[in-house]
Amino acid sequence: ARGSGMVEHLKIVQALKSLSRHFDSALIEEQKAAAPQSVAVMDGKPIVARPERQEESSVATVMAGMDEFILASPEEMLEMLDGKWRLQLVADRQGDGVKYNNNSTLQTVDTNAMKFTFTDPSSFVKVSQSGSIEFDSEKRILSKTNVSGGGGVLSGLISGGKSNILTGSAQQIVSVDSVLLVTRLAPDKKRSVTDGNKGYFSVWRRV
């Protein structure tokens, strides 16, 4: 029989993967709706078809602390992202590893000035970084640029890559509300499949 810790880890990864799938579905539906549609014309008048009813399963999911998942607009996401966040856990894509944080890793996001700060004193080499952020509203990807500070690469190697992934890789915002922020590694063709599985999900709680 599997230990309670392993079962709990699997539940967390299953919930995150479910949330991720529904995010993908909702994002595709949003992009389809935004795409220009060709309209047939008869007798000089456009023929407009009624929009198809979306399946409820594309906008709903079950996750601890979240009753219903609805894809937030880019403007809503930026508004909710603003503030200080404490890392709760990092999970691999395939469920091979869930690493809980000791509540010492913090990041502050200022969406008005489009700036960020990140600190991780729990690593062997303390990480303290700051810089600018860019937000891809279509894909909901948050990228960090002009990063200054130290400890990221060396600390990331020693701590299993956690700090390096969180500070050096673009993150896709899957969900954010007044309490929780859930992100995953943004798609990157240059990243190997193995590296793309490590630290794939991260869960933050608002301070």
PDB file of C-alpha atoms in Angstrom:
ATOM      1  CA  ALA A   1       0.000   0.000   0.000  1.00  0.00           C
ATOM      2  CA  ARG A   2       1.158   3.501  -0.733  1.00  0.00           C
ATOM      3  CA  GLY A   3       1.995   5.779   2.162  1.00  0.00           C
ATOM      4  CA  SER A   4      -0.317   8.659   3.026  1.00  0.00           C
ATOM      5  CA  GLY A   5       2.300  11.119   1.827  1.00  0.00           C
ATOM      6  CA  MET A   6       2.457   9.549  -1.632  1.00  0.00           C
ATOM      7  CA  VAL A   7      -1.344   9.460  -1.905  1.00  0.00           C
ATOM      8  CA  GLU A   8      -1.539  13.137  -0.922  1.00  0.00           C
ATOM      9  CA  HIS A   9       1.094  14.014  -3.534  1.00  0.00           C
ATOM     10  CA  LEU A  10      -0.832  12.186  -6.235  1.00  0.00           C
ATOM     11  CA  LYS A  11      -4.060  13.976  -5.299  1.00  0.00           C
ATOM     12  CA  ILE A  12      -2.315  17.332  -5.570  1.00  0.00           C
ATOM     13  CA  VAL A  13      -0.810  16.544  -8.970  1.00  0.00           C
ATOM     14  CA  GLN A  14      -4.119  15.144 -10.262  1.00  0.00           C
ATOM     15  CA  ALA A  15      -5.914  18.319  -9.177  1.00  0.00           C
ATOM     16  CA  LEU A  16      -3.274  20.527 -10.807  1.00  0.00           C
ATOM     17  CA  LYS A  17      -3.359  18.534 -14.045  1.00  0.00           C
ATOM     18  CA  SER A  18      -7.147  18.730 -14.112  1.00  0.00           C
ATOM     19  CA  LEU A  19      -7.026  22.490 -13.580  1.00  0.00           C
ATOM     20  CA  SER A  20      -4.401  22.737 -16.321  1.00  0.00           C
ATOM     21  CA  ARG A  21      -6.576  20.842 -18.811  1.00  0.00           C
ATOM     22  CA  HIS A  22      -9.567  23.070 -18.157  1.00  0.00           C
ATOM     23  CA  PHE A  23      -7.370  26.136 -18.520  1.00  0.00           C
ATOM     24  CA  ASP A  24      -6.225  24.887 -21.939  1.00  0.00           C
ATOM     25  CA  SER A  25      -9.821  24.222 -22.991  1.00  0.00           C
ATOM     26  CA  ALA A  26     -11.039  27.653 -21.867  1.00  0.00           C
ATOM     27  CA  LEU A  27      -8.090  29.412 -23.516  1.00  0.00           C
ATOM     28  CA  ILE A  28      -8.766  27.660 -26.840  1.00  0.00           C
ATOM     29  CA  GLU A  29     -12.432  28.655 -26.668  1.00  0.00           C
ATOM     30  CA  GLU A  30     -11.459  32.266 -25.956  1.00  0.00           C
ATOM     31  CA  GLN A  31      -9.054  32.344 -28.901  1.00  0.00           C
ATOM     32  CA  LYS A  32     -11.670  30.830 -31.202  1.00  0.00           C
ATOM     33  CA  ALA A  33     -14.187  33.469 -30.149  1.00  0.00           C
ATOM     34  CA  ALA A  34     -11.664  36.249 -30.777  1.00  0.00           C
ATOM     35  CA  ALA A  35     -10.666  34.992 -34.223  1.00  0.00           C
ATOM     36  CA  PRO A  36     -12.294  36.800 -37.184  1.00  0.00           C
ATOM     37  CA  GLN A  37     -15.129  34.767 -38.635  1.00  0.00           C
ATOM     38  CA  SER A  38     -16.094  34.669 -42.306  1.00  0.00           C
ATOM     39  CA  VAL A  39     -19.778  35.532 -42.768  1.00  0.00           C
ATOM     40  CA  ALA A  40     -21.877  34.232 -45.638  1.00  0.00           C
ATOM     41  CA  VAL A  41     -24.047  36.761 -47.426  1.00  0.00           C
ATOM     42  CA  MET A  42     -27.444  36.185 -49.051  1.00  0.00           C
ATOM     43  CA  ASP A  43     -29.292  38.905 -50.940  1.00  0.00           C
ATOM     44  CA  GLY A  44     -26.816  41.431 -49.617  1.00  0.00           C
ATOM     45  CA  LYS A  45     -27.488  40.509 -45.969  1.00  0.00           C
ATOM     46  CA  PRO A  46     -25.082  38.600 -43.677  1.00  0.00           C
ATOM     47  CA  ILE A  47     -26.187  35.194 -42.449  1.00  0.00           C
ATOM     48  CA  VAL A  48     -25.268  35.024 -38.780  1.00  0.00           C
ATOM     49  CA  ALA A  49     -25.279  31.648 -37.081  1.00  0.00           C
ATOM     50  CA  ARG A  50     -26.172  31.325 -33.429  1.00  0.00           C
ATOM     51  CA  PRO A  51     -23.097  30.698 -31.259  1.00  0.00           C
ATOM     52  CA  GLU A  52     -22.794  27.140 -30.045  1.00  0.00           C
ATOM     53  CA  ARG A  53     -23.384  26.547 -26.376  1.00  0.00           C
ATOM     54  CA  GLN A  54     -20.106  25.767 -24.623  1.00  0.00           C
ATOM     55  CA  GLU A  55     -19.888  22.589 -22.617  1.00  0.00           C
ATOM     56  CA  GLU A  56     -19.912  23.226 -18.887  1.00  0.00           C
ATOM     57  CA  SER A  57     -16.929  20.916 -18.466  1.00  0.00           C
ATOM     58  CA  SER A  58     -14.703  23.410 -20.303  1.00  0.00           C
ATOM     59  CA  VAL A  59     -15.056  26.030 -17.578  1.00  0.00           C
ATOM     60  CA  ALA A  60     -15.451  24.009 -14.410  1.00  0.00           C
ATOM     61  CA  THR A  61     -13.022  21.983 -12.343  1.00  0.00           C
ATOM     62  CA  VAL A  62     -12.601  20.824  -8.818  1.00  0.00           C
ATOM     63  CA  MET A  63      -9.521  21.801  -6.820  1.00  0.00           C
ATOM     64  CA  ALA A  64      -8.912  22.305  -3.130  1.00  0.00           C
ATOM     65  CA  GLY A  65      -9.775  25.876  -2.249  1.00  0.00           C
ATOM     66  CA  MET A  66     -11.467  26.540  -5.614  1.00  0.00           C
ATOM     67  CA  ASP A  67     -15.172  25.869  -6.131  1.00  0.00           C
ATOM     68  CA  GLU A  68     -15.275  26.685  -9.839  1.00  0.00           C
ATOM     69  CA  PHE A  69     -12.634  27.511 -12.419  1.00  0.00           C
ATOM     70  CA  ILE A  70     -13.400  30.305 -14.864  1.00  0.00           C
ATOM     71  CA  LEU A  71     -10.669  31.731 -17.072  1.00  0.00           C
ATOM     72  CA  ALA A  72     -10.062  35.297 -15.954  1.00  0.00           C
ATOM     73  CA  SER A  73      -9.616  38.040 -18.515  1.00  0.00           C
ATOM     74  CA  PRO A  74      -6.084  39.429 -18.971  1.00  0.00           C
ATOM     75  CA  GLU A  75      -7.107  42.609 -17.179  1.00  0.00           C
ATOM     76  CA  GLU A  76      -8.534  40.664 -14.242  1.00  0.00           C
ATOM     77  CA  MET A  77      -5.422  38.517 -14.021  1.00  0.00           C
ATOM     78  CA  LEU A  78      -3.104  41.513 -13.879  1.00  0.00           C
ATOM     79  CA  GLU A  79      -5.259  43.127 -11.216  1.00  0.00           C
ATOM     80  CA  MET A  80      -5.306  39.960  -9.086  1.00  0.00           C
ATOM     81  CA  LEU A  81      -1.578  39.280  -9.591  1.00  0.00           C
ATOM     82  CA  ASP A  82      -0.657  42.533  -7.897  1.00  0.00           C
ATOM     83  CA  GLY A  83       0.663  41.908  -4.380  1.00  0.00           C
ATOM     84  CA  LYS A  84       2.941  39.667  -2.323  1.00  0.00           C
ATOM     85  CA  TRP A  85       2.872  35.874  -2.692  1.00  0.00           C
ATOM     86  CA  ARG A  86       4.355  33.063  -0.607  1.00  0.00           C
ATOM     87  CA  LEU A  87       5.326  29.797  -2.335  1.00  0.00           C
ATOM     88  CA  GLN A  88       3.398  26.767  -1.052  1.00  0.00           C
ATOM     89  CA  LEU A  89       4.624  23.950  -3.268  1.00  0.00           C
ATOM     90  CA  VAL A  90       6.245  22.997  -6.558  1.00  0.00           C
ATOM     91  CA  ALA A  91       5.080  19.900  -8.443  1.00  0.00           C
ATOM     92  CA  ASP A  92       6.447  17.967 -11.402  1.00  0.00           C
ATOM     93  CA  ARG A  93       4.308  17.598 -14.486  1.00  0.00           C
ATOM     94  CA  GLN A  94       3.962  13.810 -14.296  1.00  0.00           C
ATOM     95  CA  GLY A  95       3.541  13.566 -10.532  1.00  0.00           C
ATOM     96  CA  ASP A  96       7.040  12.272  -9.873  1.00  0.00           C
ATOM     97  CA  GLY A  97       7.687  14.887  -7.224  1.00  0.00           C
ATOM     98  CA  VAL A  98       5.866  17.369  -5.019  1.00  0.00           C
ATOM     99  CA  LYS A  99       8.077  19.660  -2.969  1.00  0.00           C
ATOM    100  CA  TYR A 100       6.516  21.681  -0.188  1.00  0.00           C
ATOM    101  CA  ASN A 101       8.024  25.037   0.652  1.00  0.00           C
ATOM    102  CA  ASN A 102       8.929  26.150   4.164  1.00  0.00           C
ATOM    103  CA  ASN A 103       7.063  29.440   3.676  1.00  0.00           C
ATOM    104  CA  SER A 104      10.248  31.447   3.180  1.00  0.00           C
ATOM    105  CA  THR A 105      10.131  31.917  -0.609  1.00  0.00           C
ATOM    106  CA  LEU A 106       8.382  35.175  -1.484  1.00  0.00           C
ATOM    107  CA  GLN A 107       7.696  37.189  -4.591  1.00  0.00           C
ATOM    108  CA  THR A 108       6.094  40.600  -4.939  1.00  0.00           C
ATOM    109  CA  VAL A 109       4.429  41.590  -8.197  1.00  0.00           C
ATOM    110  CA  ASP A 110       3.662  45.239  -8.983  1.00  0.00           C
ATOM    111  CA  THR A 111       1.444  45.229 -12.056  1.00  0.00           C
ATOM    112  CA  ASN A 112       1.192  49.022 -12.131  1.00  0.00           C
ATOM    113  CA  ALA A 113       4.947  49.539 -12.491  1.00  0.00           C
ATOM    114  CA  MET A 114       5.348  46.059 -14.103  1.00  0.00           C
ATOM    115  CA  LYS A 115       8.108  45.151 -11.624  1.00  0.00           C
ATOM    116  CA  PHE A 116       8.839  42.149  -9.403  1.00  0.00           C
ATOM    117  CA  THR A 117      11.024  41.092  -6.487  1.00  0.00           C
ATOM    118  CA  PHE A 118      11.876  37.510  -5.512  1.00  0.00           C
ATOM    119  CA  THR A 119      13.584  36.178  -2.396  1.00  0.00           C
ATOM    120  CA  ASP A 120      14.435  32.618  -1.406  1.00  0.00           C
ATOM    121  CA  PRO A 121      16.521  32.521   1.780  1.00  0.00           C
ATOM    122  CA  SER A 122      15.930  28.790   2.205  1.00  0.00           C
ATOM    123  CA  SER A 123      18.426  27.844  -0.512  1.00  0.00           C
ATOM    124  CA  PHE A 124      22.072  27.088   0.207  1.00  0.00           C
ATOM    125  CA  VAL A 125      22.900  30.380  -1.501  1.00  0.00           C
ATOM    126  CA  LYS A 126      20.305  33.053  -0.752  1.00  0.00           C
ATOM    127  CA  VAL A 127      18.429  34.262  -3.822  1.00  0.00           C
ATOM    128  CA  SER A 128      17.384  37.900  -3.984  1.00  0.00           C
ATOM    129  CA  GLN A 129      16.338  39.234  -7.371  1.00  0.00           C
ATOM    130  CA  SER A 130      14.308  42.018  -8.913  1.00  0.00           C
ATOM    131  CA  GLY A 131      13.433  43.220 -12.373  1.00  0.00           C
ATOM    132  CA  SER A 132      10.673  43.923 -14.849  1.00  0.00           C
ATOM    133  CA  ILE A 133       7.756  41.788 -15.974  1.00  0.00           C
ATOM    134  CA  GLU A 134       6.008  41.391 -19.307  1.00  0.00           C
ATOM    135  CA  PHE A 135       2.553  39.872 -19.719  1.00  0.00           C
ATOM    136  CA  ASP A 136       1.317  38.105 -22.844  1.00  0.00           C
ATOM    137  CA  SER A 137      -2.411  38.689 -22.531  1.00  0.00           C
ATOM    138  CA  GLU A 138      -3.356  36.203 -25.253  1.00  0.00           C
ATOM    139  CA  LYS A 139      -1.501  33.240 -23.728  1.00  0.00           C
ATOM    140  CA  ARG A 140      -1.478  34.506 -20.099  1.00  0.00           C
ATOM    141  CA  ILE A 141       2.323  34.197 -19.884  1.00  0.00           C
ATOM    142  CA  LEU A 142       4.308  36.206 -17.348  1.00  0.00           C
ATOM    143  CA  SER A 143       7.973  36.762 -18.260  1.00  0.00           C
ATOM    144  CA  LYS A 144      10.689  38.355 -16.150  1.00  0.00           C
ATOM    145  CA  THR A 145      13.214  40.653 -17.820  1.00  0.00           C
ATOM    146  CA  ASN A 146      16.122  42.885 -16.805  1.00  0.00           C
ATOM    147  CA  VAL A 147      16.669  40.646 -13.786  1.00  0.00           C
ATOM    148  CA  SER A 148      19.290  41.833 -11.304  1.00  0.00           C
ATOM    149  CA  GLY A 149      20.534  40.161  -8.144  1.00  0.00           C
ATOM    150  CA  GLY A 150      22.390  36.976  -7.373  1.00  0.00           C
ATOM    151  CA  GLY A 151      22.250  33.359  -6.346  1.00  0.00           C
ATOM    152  CA  GLY A 152      19.739  32.123  -8.906  1.00  0.00           C
ATOM    153  CA  VAL A 153      21.749  29.683 -11.008  1.00  0.00           C
ATOM    154  CA  LEU A 154      24.010  28.275  -8.280  1.00  0.00           C
ATOM    155  CA  SER A 155      21.174  28.116  -5.765  1.00  0.00           C
ATOM    156  CA  GLY A 156      18.941  26.474  -8.342  1.00  0.00           C
ATOM    157  CA  LEU A 157      21.491  23.743  -9.005  1.00  0.00           C
ATOM    158  CA  ILE A 158      21.925  23.029  -5.314  1.00  0.00           C
ATOM    159  CA  SER A 159      18.216  23.117  -4.427  1.00  0.00           C
ATOM    160  CA  GLY A 160      17.124  20.932  -7.322  1.00  0.00           C
ATOM    161  CA  GLY A 161      16.299  23.758  -9.685  1.00  0.00           C
ATOM    162  CA  LYS A 162      13.447  25.394  -7.752  1.00  0.00           C
ATOM    163  CA  SER A 163      14.818  28.936  -7.592  1.00  0.00           C
ATOM    164  CA  ASN A 164      16.276  28.809 -11.086  1.00  0.00           C
ATOM    165  CA  ILE A 165      12.951  27.685 -12.550  1.00  0.00           C
ATOM    166  CA  LEU A 166      10.869  30.267 -10.697  1.00  0.00           C
ATOM    167  CA  THR A 167      13.159  33.208 -11.467  1.00  0.00           C
ATOM    168  CA  GLY A 168      14.498  32.294 -14.886  1.00  0.00           C
ATOM    169  CA  SER A 169      11.577  30.686 -16.734  1.00  0.00           C
ATOM    170  CA  ALA A 170       8.412  32.277 -18.083  1.00  0.00           C
ATOM    171  CA  GLN A 171       5.307  31.182 -16.190  1.00  0.00           C
ATOM    172  CA  GLN A 172       1.812  30.694 -17.558  1.00  0.00           C
ATOM    173  CA  ILE A 173      -0.838  31.947 -15.147  1.00  0.00           C
ATOM    174  CA  VAL A 174      -3.392  29.155 -14.906  1.00  0.00           C
ATOM    175  CA  SER A 175      -5.474  30.670 -12.123  1.00  0.00           C
ATOM    176  CA  VAL A 176      -5.285  33.568  -9.691  1.00  0.00           C
ATOM    177  CA  ASP A 177      -7.774  34.871  -7.155  1.00  0.00           C
ATOM    178  CA  SER A 178      -7.749  36.645  -3.818  1.00  0.00           C
ATOM    179  CA  VAL A 179      -6.063  33.673  -2.125  1.00  0.00           C
ATOM    180  CA  LEU A 180      -4.194  31.371  -4.513  1.00  0.00           C
ATOM    181  CA  LEU A 181      -1.974  31.733  -7.567  1.00  0.00           C
ATOM    182  CA  VAL A 182      -1.355  28.646  -9.723  1.00  0.00           C
ATOM    183  CA  THR A 183       1.246  28.750 -12.497  1.00  0.00           C
ATOM    184  CA  ARG A 184       2.953  26.299 -14.817  1.00  0.00           C
ATOM    185  CA  LEU A 185       6.040  26.474 -16.991  1.00  0.00           C
ATOM    186  CA  ALA A 186       5.250  28.333 -20.193  1.00  0.00           C
ATOM    187  CA  PRO A 187       5.718  26.353 -23.418  1.00  0.00           C
ATOM    188  CA  ASP A 188       9.305  26.540 -24.669  1.00  0.00           C
ATOM    189  CA  LYS A 189      10.550  24.602 -27.702  1.00  0.00           C
ATOM    190  CA  LYS A 190      14.134  24.978 -26.505  1.00  0.00           C
ATOM    191  CA  ARG A 191      13.447  23.159 -23.244  1.00  0.00           C
ATOM    192  CA  SER A 192      14.004  19.413 -23.178  1.00  0.00           C
ATOM    193  CA  VAL A 193      11.143  17.087 -22.282  1.00  0.00           C
ATOM    194  CA  THR A 194      12.901  16.074 -19.062  1.00  0.00           C
ATOM    195  CA  ASP A 195      13.531  19.650 -17.945  1.00  0.00           C
ATOM    196  CA  GLY A 196       9.976  20.567 -18.899  1.00  0.00           C
ATOM    197  CA  ASN A 197       8.641  18.052 -16.370  1.00  0.00           C
ATOM    198  CA  LYS A 198      10.592  19.410 -13.400  1.00  0.00           C
ATOM    199  CA  GLY A 199       8.966  22.118 -11.299  1.00  0.00           C
ATOM    200  CA  TYR A 200       6.180  22.314 -13.863  1.00  0.00           C
ATOM    201  CA  PHE A 201       3.505  23.602 -11.457  1.00  0.00           C
ATOM    202  CA  SER A 202       3.879  26.096  -8.629  1.00  0.00           C
ATOM    203  CA  VAL A 203       1.229  27.135  -6.113  1.00  0.00           C
ATOM    204  CA  TRP A 204       1.439  30.448  -4.220  1.00  0.00           C
ATOM    205  CA  ARG A 205      -0.676  31.893  -1.424  1.00  0.00           C
ATOM    206  CA  ARG A 206      -1.293  35.605  -1.018  1.00  0.00           C
ATOM    207  CA  VAL A 207       0.454  37.130   2.000  1.00  0.00           C
TER     208      VAL A 207
END
